PDB file of C-alpha atoms in Angstrom:
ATOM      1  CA  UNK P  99     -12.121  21.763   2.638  1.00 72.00           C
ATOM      2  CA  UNK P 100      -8.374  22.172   2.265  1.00 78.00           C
ATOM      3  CA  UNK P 101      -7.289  22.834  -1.033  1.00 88.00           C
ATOM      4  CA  UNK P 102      -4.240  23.861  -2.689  1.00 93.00           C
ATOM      5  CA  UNK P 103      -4.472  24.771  -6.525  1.00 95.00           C
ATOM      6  CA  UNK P 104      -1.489  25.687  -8.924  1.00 97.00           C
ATOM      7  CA  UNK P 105      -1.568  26.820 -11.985  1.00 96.00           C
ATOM      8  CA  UNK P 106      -0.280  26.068 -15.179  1.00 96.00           C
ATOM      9  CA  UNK P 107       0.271  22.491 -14.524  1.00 95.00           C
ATOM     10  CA  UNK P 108       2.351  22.341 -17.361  1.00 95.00           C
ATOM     11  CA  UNK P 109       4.401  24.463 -19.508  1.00 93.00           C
ATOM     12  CA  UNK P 110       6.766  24.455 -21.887  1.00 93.00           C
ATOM     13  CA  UNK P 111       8.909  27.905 -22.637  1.00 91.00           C
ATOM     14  CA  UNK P 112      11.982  28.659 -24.466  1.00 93.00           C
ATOM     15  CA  UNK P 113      15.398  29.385 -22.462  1.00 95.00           C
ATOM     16  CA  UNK P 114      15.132  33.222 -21.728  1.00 95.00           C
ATOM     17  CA  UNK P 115      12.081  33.925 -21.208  1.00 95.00           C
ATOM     18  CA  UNK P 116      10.128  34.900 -17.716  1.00 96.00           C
ATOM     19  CA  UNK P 117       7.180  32.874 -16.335  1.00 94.00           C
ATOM     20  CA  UNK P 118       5.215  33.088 -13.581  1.00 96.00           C
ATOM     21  CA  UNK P 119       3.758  29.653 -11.497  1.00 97.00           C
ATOM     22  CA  UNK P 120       1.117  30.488  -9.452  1.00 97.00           C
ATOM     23  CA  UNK P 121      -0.359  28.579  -6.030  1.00 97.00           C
ATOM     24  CA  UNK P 122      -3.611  29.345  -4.794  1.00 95.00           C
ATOM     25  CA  UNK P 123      -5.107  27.916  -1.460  1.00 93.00           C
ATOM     26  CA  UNK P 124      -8.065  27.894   0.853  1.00 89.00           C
ATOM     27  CA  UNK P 125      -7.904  28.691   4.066  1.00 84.00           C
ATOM     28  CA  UNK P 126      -5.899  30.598   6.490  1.00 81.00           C
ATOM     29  CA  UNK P 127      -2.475  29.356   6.176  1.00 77.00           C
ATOM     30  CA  UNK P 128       0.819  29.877   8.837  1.00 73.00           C
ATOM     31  CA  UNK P 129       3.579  28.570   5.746  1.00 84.00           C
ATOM     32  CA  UNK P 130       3.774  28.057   2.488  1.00 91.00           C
ATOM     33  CA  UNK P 131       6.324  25.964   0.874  1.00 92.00           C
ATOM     34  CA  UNK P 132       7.996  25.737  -2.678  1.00 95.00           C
ATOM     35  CA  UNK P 133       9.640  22.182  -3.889  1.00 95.00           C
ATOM     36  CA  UNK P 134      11.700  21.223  -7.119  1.00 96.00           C
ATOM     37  CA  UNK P 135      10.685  17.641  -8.273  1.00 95.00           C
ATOM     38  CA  UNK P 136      13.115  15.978 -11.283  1.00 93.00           C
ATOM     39  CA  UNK P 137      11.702  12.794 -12.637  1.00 88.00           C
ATOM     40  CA  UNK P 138      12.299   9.591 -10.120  1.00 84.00           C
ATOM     41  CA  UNK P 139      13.982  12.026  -7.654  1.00 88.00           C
ATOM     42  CA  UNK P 140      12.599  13.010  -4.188  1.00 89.00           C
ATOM     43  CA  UNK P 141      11.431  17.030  -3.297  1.00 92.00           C
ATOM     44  CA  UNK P 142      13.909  19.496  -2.817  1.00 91.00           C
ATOM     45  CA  UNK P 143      13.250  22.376  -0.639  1.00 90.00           C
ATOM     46  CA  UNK P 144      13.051  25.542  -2.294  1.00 93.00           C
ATOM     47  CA  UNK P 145      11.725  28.506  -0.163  1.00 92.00           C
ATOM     48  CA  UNK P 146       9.642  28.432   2.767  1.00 89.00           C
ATOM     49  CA  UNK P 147       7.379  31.855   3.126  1.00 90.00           C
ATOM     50  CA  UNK P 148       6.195  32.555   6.772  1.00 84.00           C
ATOM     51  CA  UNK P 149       4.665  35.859   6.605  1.00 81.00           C
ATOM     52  CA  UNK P 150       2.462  38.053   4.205  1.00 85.00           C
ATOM     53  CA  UNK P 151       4.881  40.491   1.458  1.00 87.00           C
ATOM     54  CA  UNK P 152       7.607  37.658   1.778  1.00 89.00           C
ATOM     55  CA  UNK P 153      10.014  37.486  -1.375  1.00 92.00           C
ATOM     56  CA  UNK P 154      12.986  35.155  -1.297  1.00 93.00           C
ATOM     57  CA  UNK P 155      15.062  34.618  -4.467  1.00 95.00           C
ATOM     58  CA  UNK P 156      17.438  32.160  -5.032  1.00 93.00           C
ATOM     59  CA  UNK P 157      19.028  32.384  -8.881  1.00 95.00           C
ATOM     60  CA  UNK P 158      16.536  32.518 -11.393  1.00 96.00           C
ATOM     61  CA  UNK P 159      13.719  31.670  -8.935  1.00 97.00           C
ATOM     62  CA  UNK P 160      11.544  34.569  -7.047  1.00 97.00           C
ATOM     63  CA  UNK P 161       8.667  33.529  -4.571  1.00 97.00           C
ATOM     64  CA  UNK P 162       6.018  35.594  -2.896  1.00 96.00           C
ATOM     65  CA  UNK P 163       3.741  35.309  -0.764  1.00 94.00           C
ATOM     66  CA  UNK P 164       0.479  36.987  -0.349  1.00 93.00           C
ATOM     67  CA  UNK P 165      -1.724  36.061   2.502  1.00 90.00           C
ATOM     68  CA  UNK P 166      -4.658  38.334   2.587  1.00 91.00           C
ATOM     69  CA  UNK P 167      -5.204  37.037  -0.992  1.00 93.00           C
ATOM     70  CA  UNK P 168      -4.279  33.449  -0.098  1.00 93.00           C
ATOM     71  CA  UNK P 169      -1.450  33.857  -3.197  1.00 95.00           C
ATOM     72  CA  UNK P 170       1.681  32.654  -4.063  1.00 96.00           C
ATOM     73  CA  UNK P 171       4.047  32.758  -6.746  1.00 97.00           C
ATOM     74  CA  UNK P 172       7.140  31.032  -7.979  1.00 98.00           C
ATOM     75  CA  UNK P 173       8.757  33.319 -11.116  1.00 97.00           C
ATOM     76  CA  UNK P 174      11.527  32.201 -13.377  1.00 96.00           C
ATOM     77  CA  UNK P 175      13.654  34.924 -14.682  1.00 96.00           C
ATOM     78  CA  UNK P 176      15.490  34.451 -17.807  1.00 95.00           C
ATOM     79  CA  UNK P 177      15.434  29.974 -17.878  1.00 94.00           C
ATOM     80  CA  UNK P 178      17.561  27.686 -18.431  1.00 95.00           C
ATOM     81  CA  UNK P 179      16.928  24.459 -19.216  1.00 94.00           C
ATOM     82  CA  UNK P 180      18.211  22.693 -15.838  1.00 94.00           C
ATOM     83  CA  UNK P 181      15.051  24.354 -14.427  1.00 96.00           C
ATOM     84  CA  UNK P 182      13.191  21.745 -16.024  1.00 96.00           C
ATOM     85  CA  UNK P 183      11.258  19.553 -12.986  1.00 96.00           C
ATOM     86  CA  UNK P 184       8.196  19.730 -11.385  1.00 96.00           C
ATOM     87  CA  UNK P 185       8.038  22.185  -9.131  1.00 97.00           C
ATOM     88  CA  UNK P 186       5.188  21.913  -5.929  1.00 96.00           C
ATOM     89  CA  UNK P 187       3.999  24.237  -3.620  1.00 96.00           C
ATOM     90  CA  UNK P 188       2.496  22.874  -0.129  1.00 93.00           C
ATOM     91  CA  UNK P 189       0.619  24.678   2.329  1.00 90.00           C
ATOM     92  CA  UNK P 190       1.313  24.102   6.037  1.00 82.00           C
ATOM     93  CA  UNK P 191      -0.232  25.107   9.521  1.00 72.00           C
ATOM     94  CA  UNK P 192       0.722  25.705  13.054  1.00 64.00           C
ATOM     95  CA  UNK P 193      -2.417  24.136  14.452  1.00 64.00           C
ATOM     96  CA  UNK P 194      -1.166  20.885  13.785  1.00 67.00           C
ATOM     97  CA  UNK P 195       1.464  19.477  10.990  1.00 68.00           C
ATOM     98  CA  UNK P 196      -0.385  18.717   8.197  1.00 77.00           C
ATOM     99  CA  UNK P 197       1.096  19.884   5.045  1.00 83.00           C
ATOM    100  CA  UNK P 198      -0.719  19.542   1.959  1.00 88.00           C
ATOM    101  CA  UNK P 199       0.976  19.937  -1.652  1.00 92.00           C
ATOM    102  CA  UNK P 200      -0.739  21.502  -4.697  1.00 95.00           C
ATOM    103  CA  UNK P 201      -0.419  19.035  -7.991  1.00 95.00           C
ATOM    104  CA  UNK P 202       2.503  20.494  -9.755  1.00 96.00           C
ATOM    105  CA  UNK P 203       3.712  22.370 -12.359  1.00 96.00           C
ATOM    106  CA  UNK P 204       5.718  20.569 -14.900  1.00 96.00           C
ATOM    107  CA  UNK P 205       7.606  22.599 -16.412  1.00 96.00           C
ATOM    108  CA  UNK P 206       9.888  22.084 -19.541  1.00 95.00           C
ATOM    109  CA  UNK P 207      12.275  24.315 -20.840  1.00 94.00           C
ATOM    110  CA  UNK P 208      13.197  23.902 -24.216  1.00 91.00           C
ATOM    111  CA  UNK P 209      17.011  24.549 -25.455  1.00 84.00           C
TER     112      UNK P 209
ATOM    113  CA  UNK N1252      24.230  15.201   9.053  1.00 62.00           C
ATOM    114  CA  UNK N1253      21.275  17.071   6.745  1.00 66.00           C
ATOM    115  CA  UNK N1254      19.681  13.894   5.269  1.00 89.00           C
ATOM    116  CA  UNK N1255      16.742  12.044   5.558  1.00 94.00           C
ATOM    117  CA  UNK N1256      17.791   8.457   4.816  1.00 95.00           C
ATOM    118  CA  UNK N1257      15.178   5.646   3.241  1.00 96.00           C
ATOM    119  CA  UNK N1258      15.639   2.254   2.727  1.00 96.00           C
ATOM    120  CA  UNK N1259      15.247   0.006   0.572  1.00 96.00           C
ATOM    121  CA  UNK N1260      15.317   2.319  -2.476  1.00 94.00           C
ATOM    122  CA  UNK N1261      13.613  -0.456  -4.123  1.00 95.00           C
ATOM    123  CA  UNK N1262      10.735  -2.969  -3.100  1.00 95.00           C
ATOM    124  CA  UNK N1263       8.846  -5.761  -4.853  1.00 95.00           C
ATOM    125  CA  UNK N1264       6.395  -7.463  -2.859  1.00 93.00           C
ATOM    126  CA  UNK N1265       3.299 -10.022  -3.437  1.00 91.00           C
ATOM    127  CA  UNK N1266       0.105  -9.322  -1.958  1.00 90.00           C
ATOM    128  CA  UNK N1267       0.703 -11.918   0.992  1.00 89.00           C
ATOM    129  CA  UNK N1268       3.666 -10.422   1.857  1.00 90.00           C
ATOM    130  CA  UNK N1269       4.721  -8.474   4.736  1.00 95.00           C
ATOM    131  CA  UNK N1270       7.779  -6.036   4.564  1.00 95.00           C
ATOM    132  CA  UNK N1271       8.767  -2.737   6.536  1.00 97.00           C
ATOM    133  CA  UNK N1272      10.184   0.397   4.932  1.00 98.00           C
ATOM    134  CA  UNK N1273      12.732   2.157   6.690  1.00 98.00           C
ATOM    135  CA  UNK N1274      13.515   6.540   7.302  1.00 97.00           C
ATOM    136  CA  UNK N1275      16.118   7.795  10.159  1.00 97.00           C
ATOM    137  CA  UNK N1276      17.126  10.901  10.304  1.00 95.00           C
ATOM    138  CA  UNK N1277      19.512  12.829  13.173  1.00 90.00           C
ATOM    139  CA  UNK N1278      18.941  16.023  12.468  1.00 89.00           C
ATOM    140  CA  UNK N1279      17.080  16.709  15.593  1.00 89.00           C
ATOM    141  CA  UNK N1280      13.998  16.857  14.520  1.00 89.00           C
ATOM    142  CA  UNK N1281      11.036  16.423  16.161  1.00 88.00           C
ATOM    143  CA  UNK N1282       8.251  15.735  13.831  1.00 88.00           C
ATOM    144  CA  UNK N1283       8.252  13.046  10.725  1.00 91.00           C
ATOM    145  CA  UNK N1284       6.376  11.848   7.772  1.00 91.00           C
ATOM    146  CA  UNK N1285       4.890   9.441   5.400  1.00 95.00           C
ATOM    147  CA  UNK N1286       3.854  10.456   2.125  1.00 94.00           C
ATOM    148  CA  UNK N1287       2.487   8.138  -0.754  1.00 96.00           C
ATOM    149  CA  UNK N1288       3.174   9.959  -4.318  1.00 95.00           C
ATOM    150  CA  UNK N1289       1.727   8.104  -8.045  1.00 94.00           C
ATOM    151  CA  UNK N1290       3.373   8.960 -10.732  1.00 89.00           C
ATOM    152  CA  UNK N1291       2.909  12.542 -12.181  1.00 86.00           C
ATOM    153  CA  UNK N1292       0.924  13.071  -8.895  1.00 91.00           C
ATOM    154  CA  UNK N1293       1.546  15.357  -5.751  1.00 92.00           C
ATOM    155  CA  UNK N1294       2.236  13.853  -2.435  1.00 93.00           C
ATOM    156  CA  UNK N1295      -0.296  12.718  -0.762  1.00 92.00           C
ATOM    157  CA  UNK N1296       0.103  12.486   3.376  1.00 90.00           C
ATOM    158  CA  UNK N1297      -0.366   9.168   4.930  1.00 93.00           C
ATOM    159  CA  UNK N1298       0.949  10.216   8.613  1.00 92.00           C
ATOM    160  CA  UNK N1299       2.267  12.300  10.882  1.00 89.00           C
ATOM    161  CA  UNK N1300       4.400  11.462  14.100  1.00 90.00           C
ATOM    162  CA  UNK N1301       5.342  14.632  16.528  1.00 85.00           C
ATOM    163  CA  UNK N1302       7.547  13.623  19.862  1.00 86.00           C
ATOM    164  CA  UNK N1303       7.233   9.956  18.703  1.00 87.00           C
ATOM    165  CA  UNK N1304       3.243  10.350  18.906  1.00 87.00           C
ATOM    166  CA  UNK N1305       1.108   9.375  16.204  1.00 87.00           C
ATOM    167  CA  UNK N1306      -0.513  13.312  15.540  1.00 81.00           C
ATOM    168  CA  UNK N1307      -2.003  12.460  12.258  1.00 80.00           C
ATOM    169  CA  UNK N1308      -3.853   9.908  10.198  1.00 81.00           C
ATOM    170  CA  UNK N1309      -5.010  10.804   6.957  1.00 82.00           C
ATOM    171  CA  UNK N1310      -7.763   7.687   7.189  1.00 82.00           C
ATOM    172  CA  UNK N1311      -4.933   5.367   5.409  1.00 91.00           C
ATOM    173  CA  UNK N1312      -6.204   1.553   5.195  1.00 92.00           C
ATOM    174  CA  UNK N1313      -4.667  -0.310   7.984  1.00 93.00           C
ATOM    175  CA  UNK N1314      -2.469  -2.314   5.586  1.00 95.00           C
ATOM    176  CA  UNK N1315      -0.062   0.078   6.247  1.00 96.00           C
ATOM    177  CA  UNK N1316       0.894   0.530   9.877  1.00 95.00           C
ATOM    178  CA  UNK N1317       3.468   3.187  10.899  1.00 95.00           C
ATOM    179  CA  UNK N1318       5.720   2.895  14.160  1.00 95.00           C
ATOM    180  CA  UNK N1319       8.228   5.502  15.340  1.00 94.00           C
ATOM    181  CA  UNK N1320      10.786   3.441  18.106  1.00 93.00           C
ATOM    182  CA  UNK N1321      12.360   6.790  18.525  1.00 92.00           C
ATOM    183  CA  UNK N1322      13.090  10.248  17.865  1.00 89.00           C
ATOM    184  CA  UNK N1323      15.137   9.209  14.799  1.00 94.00           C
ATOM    185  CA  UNK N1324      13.083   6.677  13.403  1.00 96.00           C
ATOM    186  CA  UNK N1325      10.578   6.218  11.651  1.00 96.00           C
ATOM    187  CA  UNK N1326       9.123   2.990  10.091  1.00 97.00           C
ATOM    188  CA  UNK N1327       5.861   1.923   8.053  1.00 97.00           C
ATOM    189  CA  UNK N1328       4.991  -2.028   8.262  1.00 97.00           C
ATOM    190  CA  UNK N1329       3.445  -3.011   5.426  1.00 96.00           C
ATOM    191  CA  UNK N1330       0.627  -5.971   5.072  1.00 95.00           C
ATOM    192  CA  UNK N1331      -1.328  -7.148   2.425  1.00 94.00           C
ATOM    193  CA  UNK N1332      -0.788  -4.519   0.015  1.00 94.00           C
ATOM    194  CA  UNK N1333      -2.767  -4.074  -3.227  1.00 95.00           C
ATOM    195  CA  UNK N1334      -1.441  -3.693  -6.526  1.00 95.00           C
ATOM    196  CA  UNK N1335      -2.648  -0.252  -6.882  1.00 95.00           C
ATOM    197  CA  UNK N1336      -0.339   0.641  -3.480  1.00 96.00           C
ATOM    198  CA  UNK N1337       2.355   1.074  -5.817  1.00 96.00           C
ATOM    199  CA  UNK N1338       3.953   4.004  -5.843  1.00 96.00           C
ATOM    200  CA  UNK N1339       7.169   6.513  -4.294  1.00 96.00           C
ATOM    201  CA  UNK N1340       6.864   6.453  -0.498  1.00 97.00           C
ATOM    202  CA  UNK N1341       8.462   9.378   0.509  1.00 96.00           C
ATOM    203  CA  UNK N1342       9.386   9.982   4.138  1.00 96.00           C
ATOM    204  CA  UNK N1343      10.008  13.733   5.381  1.00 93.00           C
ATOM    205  CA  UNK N1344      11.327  15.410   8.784  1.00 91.00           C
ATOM    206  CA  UNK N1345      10.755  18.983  10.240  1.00 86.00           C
ATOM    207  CA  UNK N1346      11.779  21.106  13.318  1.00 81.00           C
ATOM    208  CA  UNK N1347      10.214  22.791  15.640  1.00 61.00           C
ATOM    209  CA  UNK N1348       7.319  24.622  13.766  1.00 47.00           C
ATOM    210  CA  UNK N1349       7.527  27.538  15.515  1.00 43.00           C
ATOM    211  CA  UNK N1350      11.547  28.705  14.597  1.00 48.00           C
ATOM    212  CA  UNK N1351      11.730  30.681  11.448  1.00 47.00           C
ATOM    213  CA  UNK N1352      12.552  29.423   8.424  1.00 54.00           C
ATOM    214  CA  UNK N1353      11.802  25.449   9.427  1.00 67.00           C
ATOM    215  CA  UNK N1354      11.549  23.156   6.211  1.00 76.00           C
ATOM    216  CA  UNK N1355      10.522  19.730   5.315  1.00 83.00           C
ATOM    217  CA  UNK N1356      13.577  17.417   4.386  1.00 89.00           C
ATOM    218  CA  UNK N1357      12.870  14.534   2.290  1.00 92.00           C
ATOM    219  CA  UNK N1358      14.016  11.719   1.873  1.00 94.00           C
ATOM    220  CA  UNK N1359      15.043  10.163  -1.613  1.00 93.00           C
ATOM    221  CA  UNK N1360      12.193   7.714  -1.183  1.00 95.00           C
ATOM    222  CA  UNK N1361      10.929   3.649  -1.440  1.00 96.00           C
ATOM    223  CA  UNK N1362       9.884   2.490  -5.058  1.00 95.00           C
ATOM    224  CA  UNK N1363       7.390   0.402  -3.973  1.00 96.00           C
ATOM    225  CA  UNK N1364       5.768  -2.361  -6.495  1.00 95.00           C
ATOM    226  CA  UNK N1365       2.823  -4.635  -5.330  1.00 95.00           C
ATOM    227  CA  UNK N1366       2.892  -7.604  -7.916  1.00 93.00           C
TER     228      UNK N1366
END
């Protein structure tokens, strides 16, 4: 069975701090995706990590990817409090174009 | 043009009713999607159409009936609905899988309400 599991799905840290968002999945995967969610908005496209030791950064946002241990992770250096969304990963495959989504990780940056 | 474009933005509908949302896109690409997202939930897929062929079904009721006219379109017919069919219909786009890099575009989705 496909599964796609993140982890926390919710946190709350001060403005400063690091955190680390984690996405775990099940089987063999060809992408792996990372999406910003703000309430009543659609999914915005983060990173997209193709191969295994991938690390794209964008601002305060690092992902990895690690495929041999079916890992990925989304850190947050230093936040700020416009960080604060839901933020997805999704899992994708070559073999056809199903792309499932983990269940979020709400996370709210306090001031 | 990098947008995925939905209409309506908004939808009420009775449970006899029958109404279409709408997603075009011209960005070229070749493969589109339907997802259904709940509040606080992830999306969940409903379809898939590659080259204007349905690829996927992820065993949605046939109350909802996608059609894809063409490359740029992509539509979901909607019949009968339920009340708990309420949710964010979100429609997405993607190249080519196999260039580097490709990413799913959404669009800003259809507030659906079943009354």
């Amino acid at each position: 069975e496909l599964k796609v599991e993140q982890n926390p799905l919710f946190l709350s840290m001060q403005e400063g701090k690091n955190y680390t968002i984690y996405c775990n999945y099940s089987t063999t995967s060809d992408r792996l995706y990372w999406y910003r969610q703000d309430p009543g908005k659609s999914l915005e496209s983060l990173f997209v990590l193709l191969s295994n030791g991938a690390v794209k950064q964008e601002g305060r946002l690092m992902a990895s990817l690690d495929t041999k241990a079916r890992l990925s992770t989304l850190h947050i250096t230093a936040a700020v409090h416009d960080l604060s969304a839901t933020y997805f990963c999704a899992v994708g495959w070559f073999a056809d174009d199903k792309i499932i989504f983990g269940k979020g990780t709400r996370l709210h940056i306090l001031p | 043009d990098t947008e995925v474009t939905q209409t309506p933005k908004h939808l009420v509908m009775g449970m006899t009713n029958k109404k279409s949302l709408k997603c075009e896109q011209h960005m070229g690409h070749r493969a589109m999607y339907w997802y259904k997202q709940k509040a606080k939930k992830p999306p969940e897929l409903m379809f898939v159409y590659s080259y204007e062929k349905l690829s996927i079904n992820e065993s949605v009721p046939s109350r909802f009936s996608p059609e894809c006219p063409n490359s740029s379109l992509l539509n979901l017919h909607l019949h009968a609905l339920q009340p708990e069919d309420s949710a964010l219909y979100l429609c997405a786009s993607s190249q080519e899988v196999v260039l580097i890099g490709e990413k799913l575009f959404f669009g800003s989705g259809t507030q659906l309400s079943v009354l």
